[in-house]
Structures are given as C-alpha cells and as structure tokens.
XYZ file of C-alpha atoms in Angstrom:
652
model
C -118.125 239.436 -9.072
C -115.571 237.231 -6.742
C -112.113 236.336 -8.500
C -111.284 232.860 -8.994
C -109.106 231.207 -5.785
C -106.312 229.967 -7.750
C -105.338 234.110 -8.240
C -103.583 236.272 -5.952
C -103.377 239.876 -5.908
C -101.517 242.819 -3.872
C -101.944 246.402 -3.350
C -100.072 248.887 -1.737
C -102.412 250.584 0.727
C -99.974 253.095 2.116
C -98.560 255.860 0.211
C -95.275 256.240 2.524
C -93.936 252.609 1.264
C -93.539 254.018 -2.320
C -90.370 256.005 -1.683
C -88.862 253.823 0.363
C -89.187 251.176 -2.226
C -87.802 253.448 -4.893
C -84.491 254.276 -2.902
C -84.155 250.412 -2.543
C -84.482 249.769 -6.135
C -82.077 252.554 -6.972
C -79.539 251.415 -4.603
C -79.539 247.913 -6.019
C -78.916 249.674 -9.673
C -76.185 251.286 -8.055
C -74.665 248.231 -7.153
C -73.673 247.430 -10.981
C -71.589 249.300 -13.345
C -74.570 248.964 -16.284
C -77.019 250.208 -13.391
C -75.152 253.242 -12.423
C -75.018 254.166 -16.300
C -78.381 253.841 -16.690
C -79.326 256.094 -13.779
C -76.890 258.526 -15.123
C -78.802 258.235 -18.473
C -82.046 258.868 -16.976
C -80.995 261.847 -15.183
C -79.103 263.662 -18.289
C -82.131 262.889 -20.372
C -84.559 264.405 -18.007
C -82.195 267.458 -17.626
C -81.685 267.677 -21.309
C -85.803 267.408 -21.639
C -86.388 270.411 -19.907
C -83.564 272.084 -21.308
C -82.054 270.798 -24.319
C -78.394 272.613 -24.606
C -75.079 271.037 -25.443
C -73.809 271.615 -21.871
C -76.446 269.169 -20.825
C -75.377 266.565 -23.095
C -73.457 263.437 -21.392
C -70.038 263.723 -21.402
C -67.487 261.992 -23.574
C -67.000 259.325 -20.977
C -70.508 259.253 -20.145
C -71.554 259.098 -23.809
C -69.145 256.298 -24.620
C -70.488 254.258 -21.309
C -73.997 254.948 -22.242
C -73.583 253.554 -25.885
C -71.646 250.401 -24.883
C -73.145 249.314 -21.492
C -77.072 250.070 -22.226
C -79.811 248.791 -24.731
C -80.958 251.242 -27.135
C -83.934 249.268 -27.416
C -84.965 250.018 -23.733
C -84.312 253.581 -24.111
C -87.341 256.333 -23.710
C -87.681 258.662 -26.463
C -86.545 261.477 -24.637
C -83.542 259.493 -23.862
C -83.205 258.406 -28.003
C -83.445 261.939 -28.781
C -80.934 263.058 -26.593
C -78.315 260.587 -27.440
C -78.932 261.228 -31.084
C -78.239 264.419 -30.187
C -74.712 263.744 -28.626
C -73.674 261.592 -31.487
C -73.804 264.372 -33.921
C -72.040 266.515 -31.409
C -69.202 264.604 -30.732
C -68.911 262.952 -33.979
C -68.514 266.896 -35.549
C -66.241 267.480 -32.391
C -63.930 264.395 -33.335
C -63.766 264.529 -36.462
C -62.606 268.431 -36.232
C -60.011 267.105 -33.774
C -58.728 264.278 -35.532
C -58.299 266.721 -39.076
C -56.665 268.866 -36.795
C -54.331 266.306 -35.282
C -53.745 264.914 -38.741
C -52.527 268.179 -40.187
C -50.381 268.691 -37.294
C -48.906 265.406 -37.676
C -48.359 265.849 -40.824
C -46.491 269.202 -40.652
C -44.648 267.569 -37.884
C -43.470 264.791 -40.377
C -42.706 267.142 -43.602
C -40.368 269.259 -40.945
C -39.104 266.234 -39.857
C -38.412 264.734 -43.088
C -37.099 267.792 -44.425
C -34.288 267.810 -41.617
C -33.540 264.054 -42.059
C -33.215 264.702 -45.804
C -30.915 267.559 -45.377
C -28.783 265.752 -43.113
C -28.809 262.875 -45.689
C -27.437 264.993 -47.944
C -25.091 266.641 -46.044
C -23.998 262.927 -44.837
C -23.788 261.660 -48.725
C -21.754 264.812 -49.632
C -19.342 264.360 -47.302
C -18.993 260.710 -48.146
C -18.481 261.758 -51.879
C -15.782 264.130 -50.508
C -14.215 260.920 -49.106
C -14.657 259.234 -52.189
C -12.934 262.014 -54.237
C -9.935 261.953 -52.074
C -9.575 258.144 -51.892
C -6.780 256.462 -53.666
C -5.626 252.315 -53.611
C -7.120 250.350 -51.268
C -9.335 252.934 -49.898
C -11.638 253.189 -52.798
C -13.438 250.009 -52.331
C -14.326 250.975 -48.607
C -15.314 254.751 -49.924
C -17.844 252.925 -52.570
C -19.246 250.632 -49.965
C -19.735 253.795 -47.859
C -21.946 255.348 -50.647
C -23.944 252.443 -50.912
C -25.851 253.991 -47.895
C -27.704 256.436 -49.798
C -30.141 256.531 -52.668
C -28.638 255.858 -56.053
C -30.121 258.567 -57.939
C -28.830 260.995 -55.232
C -25.122 260.092 -55.411
C -25.048 259.526 -58.827
C -26.242 263.077 -59.402
C -24.033 264.497 -56.649
C -21.113 262.481 -58.216
C -21.570 263.640 -61.658
C -21.920 267.571 -60.559
C -18.757 266.897 -58.413
C -16.552 265.247 -61.615
C -17.618 268.286 -63.464
C -16.092 270.587 -61.350
C -13.267 268.481 -59.838
C -9.748 268.617 -60.283
C -7.807 265.869 -62.053
C -6.549 264.760 -58.891
C -10.149 263.749 -57.842
C -11.742 262.827 -61.085
C -10.280 259.187 -61.213
C -11.685 258.343 -57.850
C -15.133 259.872 -58.655
C -14.773 258.196 -62.076
C -14.815 254.804 -60.061
C -17.784 255.528 -58.202
C -19.904 256.561 -61.058
C -18.983 253.268 -62.821
C -19.937 251.352 -59.652
C -23.129 252.950 -59.521
C -23.746 252.130 -63.570
C -22.301 255.356 -65.060
C -19.211 254.682 -66.207
C -16.889 256.536 -68.124
C -15.122 254.299 -70.299
C -13.011 256.342 -72.415
C -12.292 258.288 -69.524
C -11.162 255.475 -67.328
C -9.066 254.185 -70.152
C -7.474 257.120 -70.749
C -6.352 257.492 -67.255
C -4.569 253.764 -67.331
C -1.502 255.782 -68.827
C -0.660 258.139 -65.812
C -2.660 256.396 -62.657
C -0.131 255.648 -59.932
C 0.594 251.730 -59.112
C -2.118 251.336 -56.582
C -4.864 251.860 -58.719
C -4.664 248.871 -60.782
C -7.144 246.757 -59.358
C -9.035 250.090 -59.144
C -9.223 250.758 -62.592
C -10.084 246.965 -63.512
C -13.176 246.830 -61.066
C -14.380 250.042 -62.763
C -14.135 249.274 -66.161
C -15.820 245.767 -65.373
C -18.960 248.155 -64.887
C -18.462 249.742 -68.242
C -20.037 248.718 -71.597
C -17.573 247.153 -74.287
C -14.646 247.988 -71.812
C -12.384 245.187 -73.139
C -12.818 245.929 -76.462
C -11.792 249.738 -75.828
C -8.914 248.339 -73.727
C -8.097 246.498 -76.911
C -8.483 249.378 -79.244
C -6.282 251.318 -77.201
C -3.771 248.578 -77.292
C -3.827 248.509 -81.257
C -2.872 252.556 -80.993
C 0.168 251.171 -79.080
C 1.287 249.040 -81.683
C 1.826 251.960 -83.885
C 3.254 254.014 -82.183
C 5.586 251.118 -80.193
C 4.562 252.152 -76.863
C 4.804 248.945 -75.252
C 5.164 250.648 -71.640
C 1.785 251.804 -71.818
C 0.606 248.435 -73.832
C 1.498 246.925 -70.773
C -0.542 248.907 -68.667
C -3.481 247.933 -70.547
C -2.866 244.302 -70.687
C -2.143 244.055 -67.038
C -5.567 245.959 -66.457
C -7.128 243.559 -69.038
C -5.808 240.513 -67.068
C -7.201 241.497 -63.821
C -10.726 241.970 -66.074
C -10.294 238.140 -66.919
C -9.243 239.133 -70.470
C -6.201 237.887 -72.005
C -5.775 238.859 -75.326
C -3.715 241.689 -75.123
C -1.119 240.090 -72.795
C -0.752 236.811 -75.395
C -0.415 239.117 -77.760
C 2.671 241.119 -76.101
C 4.053 237.632 -74.728
C 3.792 235.865 -78.313
C 7.493 234.583 -79.387
C 6.427 235.314 -82.789
C 6.255 239.382 -82.137
C 9.223 241.441 -81.914
C 10.631 240.214 -78.626
C 11.332 243.938 -76.976
C 7.691 244.063 -76.691
C 7.564 240.808 -74.233
C 10.452 242.234 -72.283
C 8.116 245.344 -71.949
C 5.796 243.099 -70.376
C 7.818 241.492 -68.106
C 9.832 244.297 -66.998
C 6.431 246.642 -66.713
C 5.402 244.550 -63.538
C 7.892 245.834 -61.029
C 5.695 249.156 -61.017
C 2.389 247.697 -62.470
C 0.624 244.818 -61.235
C -2.240 245.170 -59.291
C -3.245 242.385 -56.132
C -1.009 239.406 -57.026
C -2.856 237.203 -54.581
C -6.436 237.955 -56.189
C -4.326 237.714 -59.875
C -3.365 234.099 -58.923
C -6.940 232.741 -58.768
C -7.286 234.376 -62.293
C -3.877 233.015 -63.431
C -5.599 229.221 -62.713
C -7.422 229.597 -66.084
C -4.418 230.849 -68.249
C -3.223 228.532 -70.712
C -1.221 230.125 -73.335
C 2.354 228.752 -72.677
C 4.042 231.835 -73.443
C 1.869 234.007 -71.451
C 2.377 231.589 -68.449
C 6.279 232.119 -68.833
C 5.750 235.827 -69.287
C 3.920 236.687 -66.170
C 6.002 234.306 -64.309
C 8.958 236.120 -65.238
C 7.205 239.538 -64.679
C 5.893 239.002 -61.436
C 9.702 237.803 -60.253
C 10.763 241.691 -61.090
C 8.201 243.205 -58.502
C 10.243 244.239 -55.588
C 10.428 241.716 -52.423
C 8.905 243.801 -50.010
C 5.708 244.412 -52.305
C 4.958 240.866 -52.317
C 3.048 239.861 -49.103
C 3.054 236.189 -47.697
C -0.770 235.964 -48.773
C 0.266 236.634 -52.409
C 3.362 234.042 -52.280
C 1.015 231.482 -50.720
C -2.000 231.882 -53.054
C 0.803 231.486 -56.235
C 2.676 228.451 -54.691
C 0.228 225.946 -55.989
C -0.178 227.036 -59.196
C 3.416 227.603 -59.808
C 3.772 224.050 -58.516
C 1.568 223.128 -61.070
C 2.826 224.742 -64.008
C 6.514 223.610 -62.799
C 5.531 219.747 -63.099
C 2.673 219.653 -65.430
C 3.431 222.134 -68.059
C 4.830 220.567 -71.194
C 6.555 223.874 -72.197
C 10.026 224.391 -71.663
C 9.816 228.102 -71.003
C 6.711 227.809 -68.484
C 8.874 224.990 -66.465
C 11.852 227.522 -66.153
C 10.015 230.296 -65.428
C 7.734 228.944 -62.655
C 10.464 226.947 -61.172
C 12.584 230.892 -61.272
C 10.089 232.216 -59.419
C 9.721 229.575 -56.767
C 13.154 229.732 -55.844
C 13.183 233.626 -56.069
C 10.147 233.816 -53.580
C 11.840 230.837 -51.619
C 9.093 228.760 -51.987
C 9.529 224.949 -51.851
C 10.008 223.684 -55.134
C 8.590 219.901 -55.963
C 11.227 217.596 -56.822
C 11.375 215.969 -60.530
C 12.194 212.520 -60.808
C 15.019 211.790 -63.342
C 14.294 210.171 -66.968
C 16.594 209.796 -69.714
C 13.383 211.181 -72.298
C 10.850 213.550 -71.588
C 7.254 212.381 -70.768
C 4.683 212.058 -73.742
C 3.921 215.313 -74.928
C 6.554 216.877 -72.765
C 9.575 219.047 -74.120
C 11.896 218.948 -71.148
C 13.134 216.477 -68.512
C 15.777 216.055 -65.661
C 18.507 213.756 -66.641
C 20.500 211.632 -64.115
C 22.912 214.062 -62.981
C 20.469 216.831 -62.172
C 20.734 218.607 -65.404
C 17.315 220.084 -66.896
C 17.200 219.479 -70.165
C 15.146 221.765 -72.453
C 14.101 220.584 -76.174
C 15.116 223.275 -78.663
C 13.141 223.322 -81.874
C 14.323 223.561 -85.426
C 14.735 226.720 -87.149
C 16.712 229.911 -88.607
C 18.638 232.861 -87.733
C 20.425 235.634 -89.543
C 23.483 237.408 -88.741
C 22.348 240.238 -90.751
C 23.923 242.938 -88.470
C 26.865 240.418 -87.846
C 28.150 239.525 -84.312
C 31.301 241.310 -82.885
C 34.305 238.666 -83.454
C 37.738 239.243 -81.601
C 40.320 238.013 -83.878
C 42.901 235.784 -81.917
C 45.552 237.009 -84.192
C 44.976 240.544 -83.652
C 43.060 240.873 -81.059
C 40.735 243.467 -82.989
C 36.849 243.111 -82.974
C 35.278 243.035 -87.074
C 31.873 242.827 -87.765
C 30.280 239.429 -89.437
C 29.097 239.359 -92.625
C 25.250 239.011 -92.995
C 24.413 235.245 -93.252
C 21.458 232.639 -92.555
C 21.739 229.528 -90.767
C 19.267 226.882 -90.795
C 19.409 224.078 -88.034
C 17.314 220.968 -89.271
C 17.970 219.094 -85.986
C 16.006 219.451 -83.167
C 18.018 219.035 -80.067
C 18.190 218.735 -76.124
C 20.187 221.989 -74.319
C 20.599 221.856 -70.758
C 18.604 224.722 -69.136
C 21.739 226.083 -67.222
C 25.478 225.681 -67.290
C 27.251 223.040 -65.489
C 27.403 223.550 -62.008
C 30.372 222.666 -59.753
C 28.248 219.880 -57.827
C 27.353 218.411 -61.121
C 31.178 218.428 -62.197
C 32.416 216.956 -59.051
C 29.995 213.720 -59.458
C 31.980 212.965 -62.501
C 35.499 213.440 -60.487
C 34.533 211.439 -57.357
C 32.522 208.925 -59.680
C 34.352 205.913 -58.471
C 32.790 203.577 -61.454
C 34.168 205.771 -64.096
C 37.830 205.029 -65.056
C 40.347 208.158 -63.740
C 42.062 208.189 -67.203
C 38.796 209.425 -68.591
C 38.488 212.091 -66.266
C 40.183 215.916 -66.250
C 43.646 215.940 -64.704
C 42.755 217.257 -61.298
C 46.269 218.800 -60.498
C 46.161 221.077 -63.686
C 42.623 222.105 -62.890
C 43.475 223.122 -59.346
C 46.878 224.604 -60.626
C 44.727 226.876 -62.991
C 42.557 228.134 -60.402
C 45.556 228.940 -58.312
C 47.180 231.082 -61.018
C 44.339 232.696 -61.851
C 44.158 233.770 -58.134
C 47.722 235.096 -58.572
C 46.942 237.253 -61.720
C 43.985 238.522 -59.593
C 40.768 236.902 -60.556
C 38.934 236.117 -57.826
C 38.156 232.299 -57.351
C 34.973 232.091 -59.004
C 33.584 229.038 -56.758
C 31.953 230.119 -53.535
C 29.508 227.319 -53.542
C 28.897 224.086 -55.360
C 25.521 225.929 -56.990
C 27.594 228.444 -58.828
C 29.027 227.206 -62.435
C 32.094 225.306 -63.132
C 34.962 227.209 -64.140
C 38.675 227.097 -64.674
C 37.873 224.171 -66.951
C 39.437 224.108 -70.638
C 38.122 222.518 -73.669
C 39.173 219.073 -73.127
C 37.582 219.175 -69.255
C 34.238 219.993 -70.948
C 33.986 217.209 -73.560
C 35.624 214.542 -71.056
C 32.546 215.696 -68.269
C 30.156 214.810 -71.666
C 31.376 211.640 -71.953
C 30.947 210.816 -68.522
C 27.307 212.002 -68.830
C 27.048 209.660 -71.944
C 28.580 206.671 -70.277
C 26.196 207.572 -66.817
C 23.347 207.226 -69.005
C 24.282 204.406 -71.131
C 24.747 206.696 -74.430
C 27.590 206.406 -76.966
C 29.978 209.001 -76.012
C 30.119 211.890 -78.445
C 34.278 212.607 -78.046
C 37.122 210.421 -79.078
C 41.164 210.939 -78.461
C 42.574 211.442 -82.049
C 46.090 210.142 -80.526
C 47.534 213.552 -81.421
C 49.535 215.019 -78.149
C 50.329 218.806 -77.794
C 53.287 219.973 -76.041
C 51.942 223.109 -73.660
C 53.878 224.963 -71.176
C 52.266 222.965 -68.329
C 52.838 219.294 -70.082
C 51.512 217.474 -72.400
C 48.034 217.935 -74.271
C 45.649 215.149 -75.760
C 43.563 216.310 -78.618
C 39.841 215.072 -78.800
C 37.474 215.122 -82.078
C 33.622 214.962 -82.020
C 32.084 211.211 -83.217
C 29.570 211.911 -85.772
C 26.401 209.986 -85.313
C 26.731 209.518 -81.322
C 23.841 209.910 -79.392
C 25.542 211.119 -76.292
C 26.110 214.452 -74.616
C 28.058 217.250 -75.950
C 28.978 220.597 -76.413
C 26.516 222.993 -78.685
C 27.975 223.964 -81.803
C 28.452 227.448 -82.232
C 25.698 228.032 -84.539
C 23.317 226.200 -81.804
C 24.736 227.953 -79.160
C 23.559 231.476 -80.753
C 20.279 230.206 -81.950
C 19.240 228.691 -78.466
C 20.446 232.355 -77.175
C 18.530 234.287 -79.673
C 15.262 231.655 -78.520
C 13.629 232.460 -81.923
C 14.765 236.627 -82.606
C 16.220 237.648 -85.407
C 17.611 241.140 -84.537
C 21.268 241.336 -83.739
C 20.388 240.967 -79.548
C 17.680 238.789 -78.563
C 15.139 241.017 -77.051
C 15.544 243.638 -79.554
C 18.420 246.368 -80.227
C 17.071 249.530 -78.484
C 16.678 247.458 -75.619
C 19.925 245.603 -75.435
C 21.661 247.501 -72.443
C 18.437 247.183 -70.267
C 18.292 243.568 -70.951
C 21.807 242.941 -69.518
C 20.793 244.537 -66.248
C 18.000 242.050 -65.837
C 19.291 238.933 -67.521
C 22.773 239.172 -67.224
C 24.846 238.117 -64.070
C 27.864 237.545 -63.119
C 30.703 239.110 -65.208
C 29.886 242.531 -66.598
C 29.645 243.139 -70.389
C 31.851 246.126 -69.682
C 34.485 244.401 -67.826
C 37.596 243.720 -70.099
C 38.390 240.238 -71.182
C 41.226 239.616 -68.763
C 40.303 242.467 -66.058
C 37.970 243.368 -63.232
C 36.253 239.870 -63.344
C 33.451 239.890 -60.727
C 32.286 236.636 -58.805
C 29.893 234.752 -60.881
C 26.264 234.393 -60.159
C 24.731 231.024 -58.973
C 23.076 229.242 -61.854
C 19.530 229.954 -62.980
C 19.063 232.934 -60.002
C 18.671 235.397 -63.288
C 15.396 234.892 -65.290
C 15.280 232.401 -68.199
C 14.725 233.568 -71.884
C 11.768 232.740 -73.920
C 12.749 229.077 -74.334
C 13.498 228.321 -70.828
C 17.139 228.703 -70.545
C 19.239 230.431 -68.042
C 22.476 232.754 -68.293
C 22.821 233.218 -71.700
C 23.372 236.503 -71.604
C 26.177 236.500 -68.809
C 27.625 234.832 -65.934
C 30.363 233.048 -67.427
C 31.041 232.074 -70.793
C 30.690 228.869 -72.113
C 32.770 226.647 -74.679
C 31.549 225.575 -77.873
C 32.051 222.605 -79.981
C 33.609 224.384 -83.188
C 37.665 225.240 -83.967
C 37.630 228.645 -84.607
C 37.475 229.859 -88.013
C 37.041 233.759 -88.910
C 33.663 234.145 -90.766
C 35.849 235.728 -93.764
C 36.674 232.235 -94.342
C 34.853 229.944 -96.775
C 31.762 229.881 -94.838
C 31.564 233.989 -95.490
C 31.052 233.589 -99.372
C 27.640 231.595 -98.319
C 24.202 233.355 -98.082
C 22.937 230.208 -96.486
C 24.417 227.602 -93.882
C 22.735 224.528 -92.938
C 23.617 222.942 -89.641
C 26.881 224.412 -89.680
C 29.809 222.660 -87.461
C 32.606 224.750 -87.962
C 36.291 223.665 -89.633
C 36.843 219.840 -89.927
C 40.827 220.880 -88.587
C 42.278 223.001 -86.214
C 43.401 226.185 -87.337
C 47.176 225.748 -86.023
C 46.274 227.804 -82.972
C 44.647 225.140 -81.558
C 41.657 227.711 -80.744
C 38.042 226.774 -79.825
C 34.911 229.238 -79.798
C 33.443 230.406 -76.689
C 30.358 232.394 -76.646
C 28.592 234.556 -74.164
C 25.341 236.934 -74.335
C 26.928 239.858 -75.358
C 27.562 238.290 -78.588
C 31.128 238.334 -78.630
C 32.738 235.343 -80.756
C 35.888 234.324 -79.346
C 38.513 231.744 -78.936
C 41.156 230.405 -76.940
C 43.582 227.644 -76.773
C 42.186 224.429 -75.809
C 44.306 223.929 -73.117
C 43.411 227.588 -71.285
C 40.457 227.033 -68.536
C 40.229 230.723 -66.855
C 38.048 232.012 -64.411
C 35.172 233.252 -66.483
C 34.709 230.360 -68.685
C 32.476 227.083 -68.181
C 30.212 225.362 -70.582
C 26.749 223.630 -70.975
C 25.846 220.378 -72.649
C 23.470 219.137 -75.300
C 22.190 216.343 -76.692
C 21.339 215.585 -80.698
C 17.381 214.438 -80.601
C 16.718 211.038 -82.334
C 14.131 211.369 -84.675
C-alpha cells in the first residue's frame, strides 16, 4: 500500500552515521550547564546500576546540582533509584555533621560563657572593692559603675561583703545596697552621728531609697530631745532637709522652744551641711520664717573656703527674694547678712515711713532698717548683773516679770557714724538742736589720750563718744526729718560740769517720733522671746559670745583694753533680726538709773516700766549690752564703747 503523498519519512540507511550523530548531541548538551548535569546523571546512574555502592553515588556537589537543574519527572528508573539512595545517604551524613557541629558550638559557647562570667564576677568584685573604699563625692560614681553588672549578683556580693567588712567600709557598702533596693535604714540612721561631714549628701540619697526613712529620722530626733543632744539632732535635721523633710529643722528653729536648740542648729552647719548649691534648689520650697532665718544664719557659719562660687550664685536669687519679699524681720535680716558675708549684691530697698501691708519691717529715710518687735513678757528670774554706780559693785537683781503691752519699731543695728553725720551736716536743721561739735571731738581726743583707741575707722562703724543728750538729739532730728513729733524736750535745767554747762532733756509722753529704748524694751529685744538668763540658753552663753558678740570683749574691764568696734551688722542677727545685741558697743537707754532694790523690786510684775520720773541726784542714765551688765553713767559722759540705737512706738 502506498502512503499518502503529503507525508514524508526519512530512514538512516548507513550505521556509521549513528555514532557521529550521538557525538553531536553530546557536544550540544555539554554547551549548557543543565546538559552537563544530565550527562553526569546518566553516567552516575549507569555506574551505580552496574555496582550499587555508596562510592558510586554522586558527590555532594553533583547531588545538589542534579536536584536543582534537572526535572525528576524525566529521570529513568535507575536514575530515580540512585537519587533516592543518595538522598538518604546525605541526609544521614549531614544530620550527623550538624549534630556534631551543634555539640561543638554549644561546648565552645559554654566555655566562653564560663570565662565571661568569671571575668564579669572578677570585674564586679573589683567594683565592689572600689565601692567599699569610696568616700564623699566619689560614692555616686562608684555606684554608677556597679550598675554595669546584674543587680542580683551585685546585691549578693554587697551583702556578703557588708557582713565581713570593717566599720570604715560598711557605710559605703550600705549606700550601694540602698541604691539597689536593699537599704538598711536603721544602720544608715545610726551612722549619721559619727559619719564624716562629706557624707551628708550620700546619707540623704541612701535614705531616700529606704522605706519609712523620714519617720525613722524623726524618731531618732525625738530621742535626742530626751537626752538634750542638740548637736546630733542638728545632723538628723540637715539630712532630712536634703531629703525634702523640714519637720526636724522647723522644730529646732522654732522660737517657742529652748533657744540653745536653735543655736545648735545654726552652729552645726559649719561642720555638717552637704552640697549647698543643691540645697539652694530645695530651699526655694521652705516657707517657715524661723527656719529660713536659721538656715541663712547657719550657712553663714560655713567656712568661706568651703563655699564654692556655684553655691553662692545658686543662693543669690533665693536670698534676694527672702531679703526683699519676706515679711518676717528675722528672715530679712538673716538673708541680708548672708549676702553681705558672701559679698553678693544686695537689692536696694526704697525708704518708707511705714512697712508695706503684711510686712514687719521697713527702711526709714536715714537708711535705718526698723523692725517691728511684738508685745510680750520676760522674767528677770535669775537676775541680771547690776553695777552700782556709787559702790562699783555688781549685785544680783531680784526676780521680776516684765510685761510690754505696746509693740514698737527698733533699728536693726546701732546708729552708724554715717547716719549720725547726716544729722550733723543737715543744713535744714537748726544748729541749736544739734550736738555740740567741739565737745564731741574733745571727748574723742580725751579718750585717745587715756589709751582707748579711736573707734571710728569707717563711717559704717557705730558712732561712739556720744553722751545721752547727743543720742536723744539725733532721735529728735530723725523725727523732724520724717514729720513726726519729737520725743524729747529741754527741761530748762542746766547743770554745771567740768567741760561746761549741760542741759537736761526729758521724754515727751505720747509723741510718735524716734526715741531711745527703755531699759525693759532693750532687754526684751535682746532676749528675742527667751526667758532664760541668757538669750540662747545659760549652758551655751560663752559660745554665743564668740559667734554673736563683736567689738569689745565681754571679759574686758569697763575702762581698759577696749578693742576697736566691728562694722555694724557684721555679726549674725538674733532671732528677731537685731544685730549686735551681744557686744560691739554698749547702748544708751532712756531710763534714769535706779537700783532694782528700790520700789520696783517690791513688785512681782511690772507693766511697761519707764524707770524713775526724776534723776537720782547723780544724773545717771542706764546703758545696756549683751553681757547683761546693767550699768549707768552721767548724762554728760561719752566714751569709746558707748553708742545707741533708736526705736519708735507704733500707733495702734
């Protein structure tokens, strides 16, 4: 049968062409990667089919190439069997290899981890060693270094080291334990009494991490009350202040408590104060007047070389605000004193005839700061030392309660030479009403000839060599200057004295101008609310003199070895803001002299005492000073240790 004409067939009629064609096909396959892999698969499968051994299986590279570059659907049966065998072979081998590698890797990692842990422990222990020997400002940095290590590891090491350390290292370790939440509150509080001064901030920071630490400090402070240990209580108070708790410090500074407690708080700052720059930021939130004044006075006792410029500048805005805006007299005076002590610029205060609303002080036209002194009582229960002008002997005063029912303004310091010269040089004030220039100069010269140094090195020192009449004439000039009625007038009596004639003046009752303080007012102002014999407590009297008493030593005799007076206000003020009540110069009072053994001594209570109505024949007026010597001199006498301050009754 013949095929259809449209179909064509070719037949290889020569066998020698088969070999050539096969070579051509093989060569074409070798031109591509896939073709080469297919040829390799065919070779390997043929070899493995003849002798199915593992060594005839494709190599790893060949196996992977076959798997990725050939289509298993086109594999022949021998090829498929070989590849299945290769799959099993390489999976097992690689699984074993991977397991081995994993075991090796884990072993190496554990080894490295052990070494790292050992190094970590060694470094941590070195950091703990450093911590144990850290003190003061180094402590925060040492604690910061400990934060590089796991907290649990650090705490465990700290606790172990704390148990075995000596006393000098326990405190630093306790700081670190507190930082990591394992504070020993009772131990930290117990260490406050013996810790060096550089540890105030560290103790405060550590106790901030302790539970109920403020309550613990208050409990410890209460124990000090029972024992009268004010120095230790001051330490508790300062640490609590740095923690933001003012309760202990307020208690110590309260004017209603034993004044020795307040004095201990003030004096303790010289050796126990902490970072003053940091404390300035905390002080902005303190509002209690007694505490404010106590802090200012306390910081002022810190040694100058310990107060960095940073601390002074941090305090400057705080002190300026208190000086200008605090209505309390004690705060105003203490803030101003500290700024002068640190040589900081003191804000100017405009002169006024009366305090602003709510204020208890003002600056008058002569530049004197007038402080409002409240009404109240005090007791001469121990008696003041009294010099009898006739015999010169000191006698003890009787017990007596003195009540003052009228508040008054008192100048915060003694009248300075500059202020006194304002009167002398006032062209609008009659010369007849001014003190006699020649007599004043003559007394100064005579005092110098007697061996007393001239006590007026600057115009900011207190005026001296003034007699009683000089003082009251200044008061009248100041009343005239401010449009007030004068408090003194001439009696018409003229006394003959060795230096000439001497006019007698008397107080004008009911006048609203400036005057001298009565003796009772002076002592009341000096005590600033205290009722013990001495205004800061009897047991601390000698210490008070070294801090508050300037100028003439309280141990000097009345007429010998008189030192140069201090500038007014250079010593700290008392609790009511009055300067130089405990030294510098002695001050004329308004009263005629009379022995306490006179008629007033028969009274248990006296109210607003003014002294005798008439002179005692000796023409002696009283002067007082902070050593509580009550003395008197003739009206005409002015000496190098004698000046005055002024007062003004408040119209209510």
